[in-house]
Backbone as a chain_set.jsonl record, in Angstrom:
{"seq": "MHEYRTEVVIAAQPAEVFAFLADLGSTPLWMPEITGLEVLGDGPVGAGTVFRETRMVRGKECSTDITVSEHRGPDQGDPPYRHAVAAKTAGVLCTYAYELQPAPTGTRIELLATAEPKSFFGKLVAKAMLGFMIKADGDQLERLRAAMEERNAD", "coords": {"N": [[177.314, 159.88, -74.057], [178.082, 162.723, -72.123], [176.86, 164.68, -69.427], [175.725, 167.706, -67.776], [173.689, 169.361, -65.473], [172.042, 172.31, -64.36], [170.219, 174.804, -62.542], [168.502, 177.946, -62.021], [166.506, 180.486, -60.445], [165.391, 183.481, -61.739], [164.632, 186.789, -60.98], [162.782, 188.016, -62.976], [160.764, 188.45, -65.904], [160.083, 185.698, -68.203], [160.357, 186.444, -70.989], [162.011, 188.688, -70.849], [164.326, 187.613, -69.677], [165.026, 185.756, -71.639], [165.584, 187.456, -73.823], [167.844, 188.831, -72.859], [169.637, 186.691, -72.434], [169.959, 185.684, -75.055], [171.062, 187.813, -76.387], [173.927, 188.705, -77.86], [175.462, 190.922, -77.286], [175.121, 191.363, -74.568], [176.381, 189.241, -73.407], [179.171, 189.386, -72.432], [178.703, 190.594, -69.967], [177.919, 188.655, -68.206], [179.568, 186.56, -68.699], [182.547, 186.876, -68.177], [185.026, 185.911, -69.064], [184.943, 185.841, -71.768], [186.284, 187.442, -74.5], [185.667, 188.388, -76.952], [183.078, 188.526, -79.434], [181.728, 187.665, -82.496], [179.408, 187.886, -84.999], [178.972, 185.733, -87.679], [177.862, 186.396, -90.483], [174.683, 187.632, -91.714], [171.695, 189.235, -90.432], [169.259, 188.721, -87.75], [169.97, 187.146, -84.54], [169.346, 183.751, -84.458], [168.076, 180.365, -84.921], [170.578, 178.573, -86.521], [172.318, 180.705, -86.811], [175.725, 181.584, -86.867], [178.466, 182.25, -84.831], [181.598, 183.65, -83.812], [183.349, 182.973, -80.979], [185.6, 184.323, -78.718], [187.679, 183.566, -76.086], [189.356, 183.632, -72.908], [191.49, 181.034, -72.121], [193.185, 179.213, -69.926], [195.025, 181.332, -69.726], [195.426, 182.067, -72.371], [194.172, 183.399, -75.454], [191.5, 181.868, -77.133], [189.658, 180.883, -79.96], [186.43, 179.907, -81.102], [184.093, 178.656, -83.405], [180.669, 178.9, -83.103], [177.411, 177.547, -83.264], [174.059, 178.591, -83.261], [171.822, 176.38, -82.27], [169.229, 176.032, -81.525], [166.466, 178.166, -81.117], [163.95, 179.455, -79.667], [161.829, 181.743, -78.856], [159.9, 184.422, -77.291], [158.637, 185.498, -79.56], [157.961, 183.274, -80.983], [155.996, 181.862, -79.71], [154.42, 180.531, -76.707], [155.975, 180.045, -73.409], [157.645, 176.889, -72.65], [160.627, 178.727, -73.336], [163.388, 178.273, -75.492], [166.892, 178.149, -75.972], [169.766, 177.257, -77.593], [173.192, 176.467, -78.039], [175.937, 175.231, -79.977], [179.088, 173.619, -80.502], [181.657, 171.99, -82.266], [184.502, 170.433, -81.18], [187.712, 169.007, -80.979], [186.706, 166.507, -81.741], [184.363, 166.309, -80.296], [181.015, 167.117, -79.723], [179.934, 169.89, -78.249], [177.397, 171.171, -76.306], [175.27, 173.743, -75.127], [172.279, 174.025, -73.687], [169.489, 175.931, -73.006], [166.574, 176.249, -71.071], [163.687, 178.066, -70.47], [161.202, 178.861, -68.143], [158.14, 180.106, -66.773], [158.103, 181.08, -63.342], [156.958, 181.272, -59.916], [158.281, 183.499, -58.802], [159.459, 184.75, -60.947], [161.518, 183.696, -63.447], [162.307, 180.388, -64.166], [165.278, 179.014, -65.095], [166.928, 176.538, -66.829], [169.969, 174.905, -67.428], [171.376, 172.648, -69.612], [174.255, 171.104, -70.194], [176.146, 169.401, -72.543], [178.472, 166.906, -73.629], [179.209, 165.288, -76.378], [180.635, 162.568, -77.879], [182.005, 162.501, -81.173], [183.794, 161.206, -82.693], [186.469, 158.77, -82.799], [188.64, 159.775, -81.294], [187.204, 161.702, -79.92], [185.691, 160.117, -78.192], [187.585, 159.472, -76.355], [188.15, 161.874, -75.095], [185.804, 163.172, -74.293], [184.646, 163.098, -71.677], [186.552, 164.524, -70.184], [186.331, 166.931, -71.556], [183.742, 167.739, -70.829], [184.25, 168.173, -68.138], [185.955, 170.4, -68.323], [184.096, 172.205, -69.393], [182.305, 172.443, -67.245], [184.008, 173.52, -65.293], [184.693, 175.969, -66.501], [182.187, 177.136, -67.092], [180.264, 176.328, -65.273], [179.045, 177.866, -63.313], [177.611, 179.731, -64.698], [174.842, 180.341, -64.852], [174.313, 181.432, -62.368], [175.891, 183.702, -62.6], [174.564, 184.916, -64.726], [172.102, 185.465, -63.513], [172.959, 187.297, -61.508], [173.947, 189.384, -63.135], [171.616, 190.188, -64.459], [170.037, 190.998, -62.297], [171.574, 193.109, -61.315], [171.463, 194.84, -63.507], [168.7, 195.349, -63.582], [168.382, 196.646, -61.198], [169.357, 199.135, -61.62]], "CA": [[177.247, 161.329, -73.901], [178.263, 163.187, -70.75], [176.041, 165.878, -69.264], [175.693, 168.462, -66.523], [172.477, 170.193, -65.377], [171.931, 173.251, -63.254], [169.121, 175.738, -62.757], [168.308, 179.044, -61.082], [165.329, 181.321, -60.67], [165.769, 184.88, -61.917], [163.493, 187.675, -60.697], [162.418, 188.763, -64.182], [159.855, 187.68, -66.747], [160.79, 184.847, -69.17], [160.709, 187.15, -72.228], [163.147, 189.564, -70.546], [165.498, 186.761, -69.47], [165.38, 185.203, -72.95], [166.197, 188.517, -74.626], [169.177, 189.085, -72.304], [170.43, 185.489, -72.681], [170.231, 185.52, -76.489], [171.719, 189.017, -76.909], [175.378, 188.533, -77.785], [176.039, 192.122, -76.691], [175.083, 191.286, -73.102], [177.123, 188.065, -72.939], [180.326, 189.688, -71.573], [178.268, 191.014, -68.638], [177.774, 187.481, -67.336], [180.626, 185.608, -69.029], [183.664, 187.807, -68.302], [186.194, 185.331, -69.732], [184.788, 186.062, -73.205], [186.931, 188.697, -74.889], [185.145, 188.836, -78.233], [181.997, 187.797, -80.107], [181.53, 188.2, -83.834], [178.437, 187.136, -85.789], [179.488, 185.416, -89.01], [176.704, 186.418, -91.372], [173.75, 188.737, -91.547], [170.393, 188.947, -89.85], [169.166, 188.61, -86.29], [170.361, 185.869, -83.961], [168.295, 182.743, -84.5], [168.581, 179.038, -85.251], [171.447, 178.59, -87.686], [173.315, 181.768, -86.706], [177.065, 181.159, -86.462], [179.277, 183.341, -84.313], [182.928, 183.289, -83.318], [183.569, 183.363, -79.593], [186.99, 184.31, -78.274], [187.723, 183.599, -74.623], [190.626, 183.299, -72.269], [191.578, 179.659, -71.645], [194.523, 178.992, -69.355], [195.872, 182.479, -69.997], [195.571, 182.327, -73.804], [192.915, 183.595, -76.181], [191.122, 180.794, -78.04], [188.418, 181.186, -80.672], [185.629, 178.775, -81.537], [182.862, 178.993, -84.108], [179.535, 178.324, -82.392], [176.156, 177.638, -84.001], [172.81, 178.587, -82.498], [171.137, 175.18, -82.749], [167.794, 176.175, -81.226], [166.138, 179.534, -80.698], [162.489, 179.562, -79.618], [161.562, 182.762, -77.866], [158.559, 184.982, -77.175], [158.006, 185.737, -80.856], [157.564, 181.989, -81.57], [154.956, 181.19, -78.928], [154.437, 180.571, -75.248], [157.046, 179.276, -72.775], [159.033, 177.2, -72.364], [161.497, 179.264, -74.364], [164.627, 177.49, -75.568], [168.017, 178.703, -76.718], [170.87, 176.309, -77.478], [174.357, 176.714, -78.887], [176.759, 174.03, -80.07], [180.355, 173.717, -81.223], [182.405, 170.736, -82.306], [185.931, 170.643, -80.943], [188.442, 167.798, -80.599], [185.863, 165.338, -81.949], [183.27, 166.307, -79.316], [179.988, 168.138, -79.909], [179.642, 170.516, -76.953], [176.141, 171.905, -76.422], [174.67, 174.4, -73.972], [170.855, 174.202, -73.988], [168.801, 176.667, -71.943], [165.109, 176.231, -71.125], [163.146, 179.092, -69.576], [159.785, 178.699, -67.835], [157.669, 180.986, -65.699], [158.157, 180.617, -61.955], [156.209, 182.226, -59.09], [159.043, 184.723, -58.534], [160.146, 185.204, -62.153], [161.798, 182.714, -64.488], [163.207, 179.265, -63.867], [166.103, 178.717, -66.262], [167.73, 175.326, -66.667], [171.046, 174.7, -68.386], [171.861, 171.296, -69.83], [175.5, 171.125, -70.952], [176.481, 168.037, -72.938], [179.671, 166.632, -74.418], [178.873, 164.073, -77.112], [181.73, 162.179, -78.775], [181.658, 162.371, -82.586], [184.901, 160.518, -83.352], [187.189, 157.899, -81.876], [189.345, 160.646, -80.357], [186.177, 162.319, -79.088], [185.325, 159.174, -77.129], [188.649, 159.492, -75.356], [188.273, 163.168, -74.405], [184.495, 163.784, -74.009], [184.447, 163.29, -70.235], [187.425, 165.633, -69.794], [185.769, 168.139, -72.147], [182.645, 168.171, -69.96], [184.876, 168.725, -66.932], [186.382, 171.757, -68.662], [182.878, 173.02, -69.534], [181.79, 172.711, -65.899], [184.944, 174.43, -64.628], [184.624, 177.292, -67.13], [180.843, 177.692, -67.208], [179.331, 175.689, -64.346], [178.316, 178.858, -62.518], [177.153, 180.809, -65.57], [173.473, 180.777, -64.559], [174.416, 182.34, -61.221], [176.421, 184.963, -63.13], [173.478, 185.501, -65.508], [171.151, 186.029, -62.548], [173.566, 188.48, -60.893], [174.004, 190.454, -64.141], [170.253, 190.691, -64.686], [169.59, 191.704, -61.088], [172.301, 194.372, -61.275], [170.902, 195.676, -64.568], [167.346, 195.738, -63.211], [168.453, 197.53, -60.027], [169.701, 200.5, -62.095]], "C": [[177.374, 161.65, -72.409], [177.484, 164.481, -70.606], [176.117, 166.435, -67.855], [174.447, 169.336, -66.563], [172.582, 171.118, -64.172], [170.75, 174.166, -63.557], [169.118, 176.808, -61.684], [166.956, 179.677, -61.388], [165.811, 182.763, -60.698], [164.523, 185.731, -61.745], [163.236, 188.601, -61.881], [161.518, 187.855, -65.02], [160.631, 186.868, -67.791], [161.198, 185.57, -70.456], [161.925, 188.048, -72.017], [164.436, 188.754, -70.379], [165.969, 186.195, -70.807], [166.098, 186.248, -73.797], [167.627, 188.794, -74.161], [170.122, 187.921, -72.614], [170.861, 185.398, -74.142], [170.938, 186.717, -77.119], [173.234, 188.877, -76.743], [176.06, 189.746, -77.152], [176.042, 192.098, -75.171], [175.937, 190.142, -72.554], [178.33, 188.401, -72.069], [179.939, 190.152, -70.161], [178.148, 189.836, -67.676], [178.754, 186.353, -67.674], [181.919, 186.403, -69.256], [184.91, 187.231, -68.967], [186.117, 185.47, -71.255], [185.349, 187.433, -73.544], [186.44, 189.205, -76.236], [184.054, 187.926, -78.762], [181.765, 188.462, -81.452], [180.535, 187.312, -84.574], [179.007, 186.963, -87.191], [178.302, 185.3, -89.966], [175.823, 187.6, -91.056], [172.492, 188.267, -90.841], [170.436, 188.835, -88.349], [169.622, 187.229, -85.81], [169.148, 184.95, -83.95], [168.913, 181.395, -84.807], [169.369, 179.12, -86.547], [172.496, 179.69, -87.666], [174.645, 181.171, -86.238], [177.806, 182.398, -85.967], [180.604, 182.797, -83.817], [183.079, 183.862, -81.914], [185.059, 183.269, -79.301], [186.97, 184.459, -76.758], [189.108, 183.248, -74.137], [190.532, 181.869, -71.723], [193.021, 179.427, -71.206], [195.505, 180.087, -69.764], [196.086, 182.802, -71.469], [194.2, 182.54, -74.424], [192.711, 182.443, -77.16], [189.789, 181.151, -78.67], [187.753, 179.902, -81.147], [184.418, 179.306, -82.285], [181.73, 178.201, -83.484], [178.277, 178.552, -83.219], [174.988, 177.669, -83.024], [171.991, 177.427, -83.061], [169.643, 175.203, -82.466], [167.557, 177.582, -80.697], [164.621, 179.691, -80.792], [162.132, 180.5, -78.485], [160.151, 183.275, -77.916], [157.867, 185.207, -78.517], [157.611, 184.442, -81.565], [156.503, 181.259, -80.758], [155.164, 181.339, -77.44], [155.618, 179.782, -74.688], [156.67, 177.786, -72.733], [159.761, 177.752, -73.59], [162.785, 178.447, -74.332], [165.656, 178.221, -76.419], [169.171, 177.73, -76.503], [171.961, 176.685, -78.461], [175.231, 175.467, -78.85], [178.024, 174.328, -80.863], [181.03, 172.354, -81.169], [183.884, 171.063, -82.159], [186.547, 169.333, -80.471], [187.577, 166.546, -80.716], [184.698, 165.219, -80.986], [182.302, 167.436, -79.659], [179.588, 168.639, -78.518], [178.411, 171.393, -77.13], [175.755, 172.5, -75.072], [173.222, 174.679, -74.353], [170.175, 174.814, -72.771], [167.299, 176.535, -72.143], [164.59, 177.179, -70.06], [161.653, 178.879, -69.407], [159.39, 179.686, -66.753], [157.783, 180.295, -64.342], [157.412, 181.645, -61.113], [156.948, 183.544, -58.847], [159.813, 185.219, -59.755], [160.271, 184.123, -63.197], [162.717, 181.627, -63.95], [163.948, 178.968, -65.164], [166.973, 177.516, -65.937], [168.762, 175.275, -67.783], [171.375, 173.214, -68.417], [173.082, 171.417, -70.725], [175.862, 169.682, -71.262], [177.781, 168.016, -73.736], [179.451, 165.27, -75.072], [180.01, 163.719, -78.076], [181.223, 161.998, -80.203], [182.773, 161.704, -83.385], [185.539, 159.586, -82.33], [187.928, 158.733, -80.829], [188.362, 161.311, -79.398], [185.742, 161.424, -77.942], [186.343, 159.194, -76.001], [188.641, 160.771, -74.517], [186.941, 163.782, -73.967], [184.285, 164.042, -72.518], [185.308, 164.449, -69.732], [186.891, 166.956, -70.34], [184.606, 168.65, -71.294], [183.202, 168.754, -68.664], [185.356, 170.14, -67.157], [185.17, 172.676, -68.759], [182.324, 173.399, -68.159], [182.697, 173.71, -65.178], [184.805, 175.847, -65.179], [183.254, 177.933, -66.995], [179.825, 177.119, -66.223], [178.515, 176.663, -63.522], [177.701, 179.957, -63.386], [175.714, 181.241, -65.308], [173.449, 181.698, -63.342], [174.921, 183.709, -61.675], [175.367, 185.682, -63.977], [172.469, 186.173, -64.579], [171.712, 187.315, -61.935], [173.606, 189.649, -61.874], [172.627, 191.04, -64.4], [169.752, 191.481, -63.485], [170.295, 193.052, -60.984], [171.734, 195.344, -62.317], [169.515, 196.2, -64.172], [167.318, 196.655, -61.992], [168.745, 198.972, -60.432], [168.485, 201.3, -62.496]], "O": [[176.843, 160.939, -71.556], [177.439, 165.291, -71.532], [176.505, 165.763, -66.9], [174.176, 169.982, -67.575], [173.126, 170.763, -63.126], [170.333, 174.284, -64.709], [169.651, 176.619, -60.59], [166.353, 179.439, -62.434], [166.536, 183.212, -59.811], [163.474, 185.42, -62.308], [163.446, 189.811, -61.798], [161.523, 186.636, -64.851], [161.707, 187.282, -68.222], [162.292, 185.327, -70.965], [162.775, 188.16, -72.9], [165.496, 189.145, -70.867], [167.168, 186.157, -71.079], [167.115, 185.947, -74.422], [168.522, 188.971, -74.987], [171.268, 188.135, -73.009], [172.012, 185.068, -74.429], [171.368, 186.641, -78.27], [173.753, 188.924, -75.628], [177.123, 189.61, -76.547], [176.882, 192.747, -74.547], [176.188, 190.087, -71.35], [178.512, 187.754, -71.038], [180.769, 190.106, -69.254], [178.265, 190.009, -66.463], [178.765, 185.315, -67.011], [182.34, 186.584, -70.398], [185.775, 187.994, -69.397], [187.107, 185.245, -71.952], [184.955, 188.446, -72.966], [186.757, 190.328, -76.627], [184.093, 186.711, -78.568], [181.621, 189.682, -81.534], [180.784, 186.121, -84.758], [179.465, 187.923, -87.811], [177.808, 184.201, -90.215], [176.166, 188.457, -90.241], [172.255, 187.07, -90.675], [171.506, 188.852, -87.741], [169.654, 186.271, -86.582], [168.068, 185.324, -83.492], [170.132, 181.283, -84.94], [168.895, 179.664, -87.544], [173.467, 179.626, -88.42], [174.677, 180.35, -85.321], [177.777, 183.453, -86.601], [180.714, 181.627, -83.449], [182.952, 185.067, -81.695], [185.699, 182.261, -79.601], [186.328, 185.358, -76.216], [189.916, 182.653, -74.85], [189.618, 181.538, -70.967], [193.947, 179.445, -72.018], [196.657, 179.814, -70.102], [196.847, 183.714, -71.793], [193.205, 181.955, -73.996], [193.615, 182.083, -77.915], [188.894, 181.662, -77.997], [188.419, 178.944, -81.539], [183.79, 180.278, -81.863], [181.814, 176.98, -83.35], [178.097, 179.619, -83.805], [174.929, 176.878, -82.083], [171.522, 177.488, -84.197], [168.878, 174.473, -83.096], [168.355, 178.113, -79.924], [164.079, 180.014, -81.849], [162.13, 180.119, -77.314], [159.283, 182.643, -78.517], [156.642, 185.117, -78.604], [156.994, 184.489, -82.63], [156.147, 180.13, -81.099], [155.964, 182.151, -76.974], [156.201, 178.952, -75.385], [155.485, 177.458, -72.777], [159.544, 177.309, -74.718], [163.216, 177.988, -73.274], [165.333, 178.825, -77.442], [169.515, 177.414, -75.364], [171.692, 177.156, -79.566], [175.274, 174.744, -77.854], [178.035, 175.164, -81.766], [180.977, 171.657, -80.156], [184.44, 171.861, -82.913], [185.96, 168.63, -79.648], [187.69, 165.631, -79.9], [184.102, 164.148, -80.865], [182.719, 168.577, -79.861], [178.99, 167.913, -77.724], [178.384, 172.26, -78.003], [175.89, 171.865, -74.026], [172.963, 175.484, -75.248], [170.268, 174.294, -71.659], [166.804, 176.692, -73.259], [164.994, 177.113, -68.899], [160.921, 178.733, -70.386], [160.21, 180.06, -65.914], [157.583, 179.086, -64.222], [157.246, 182.785, -61.549], [156.316, 184.59, -58.702], [160.73, 186.028, -59.614], [159.277, 183.678, -63.769], [163.761, 181.906, -63.36], [163.335, 178.705, -66.199], [167.658, 177.478, -64.915], [168.459, 175.568, -68.939], [171.622, 172.599, -67.38], [172.961, 171.791, -71.892], [175.886, 168.835, -70.369], [178.132, 168.978, -74.419], [179.499, 164.234, -74.41], [180.311, 164.49, -78.988], [180.158, 161.422, -80.426], [182.708, 161.641, -84.613], [185.194, 159.609, -81.148], [187.86, 158.446, -79.633], [188.649, 161.466, -78.211], [185.455, 161.906, -76.846], [186.006, 158.963, -74.84], [189.072, 160.761, -73.364], [186.948, 164.829, -73.32], [183.793, 165.106, -72.143], [184.841, 165.266, -68.939], [186.983, 167.986, -69.672], [184.491, 169.853, -71.059], [182.667, 169.736, -68.151], [185.191, 170.998, -66.289], [185.206, 173.803, -68.265], [181.924, 174.542, -67.939], [182.212, 174.637, -64.529], [184.799, 176.814, -64.417], [183.158, 179.145, -66.804], [178.634, 177.407, -66.339], [177.416, 176.334, -63.077], [177.31, 181.003, -62.868], [175.388, 182.409, -65.522], [172.656, 182.637, -63.289], [174.448, 184.744, -61.205], [175.281, 186.91, -63.952], [172.037, 187.3, -64.823], [171.003, 188.318, -61.855], [173.328, 190.785, -61.49], [172.484, 192.254, -64.545], [169.112, 192.52, -63.646], [169.671, 194.042, -60.601], [171.549, 196.528, -62.034], [169.201, 197.367, -64.407], [166.336, 197.365, -61.774], [168.432, 199.911, -59.7], [168.613, 202.452, -62.911]]}, "num_chains": 1, "name": "protein.A"}
């Protein structure tokens, strides 16, 4: 398995950061390459929710079905809060797992992005897939922080 970790501190309470992170409606505010999000099913976002994400990749729109694999927020107990999403593509299980904990100045949020081969072909492309994930989303926590700070400044 190949992985990438990054973290930031956001000047907001963990419950507020979790709500913003898990709200699909706010996603385009901090992930501008996403051109569409559609929940496939009913009910609130939680573990097991599947949604279709459409984003620009090398100048073309590409869609992927993504599953919320973990969703533990303020209504399930005390921090750390966790939210994770996963999608299998080209024989690789790509996961973005977020952990939120209180920090003296707000919330420390850590992102662990992994690319885990699930087939022979996946073994050949997993490292390159993680490279694509880092290139596309390596700065997403910085963008999340900027979007939250801009929203809170209003």
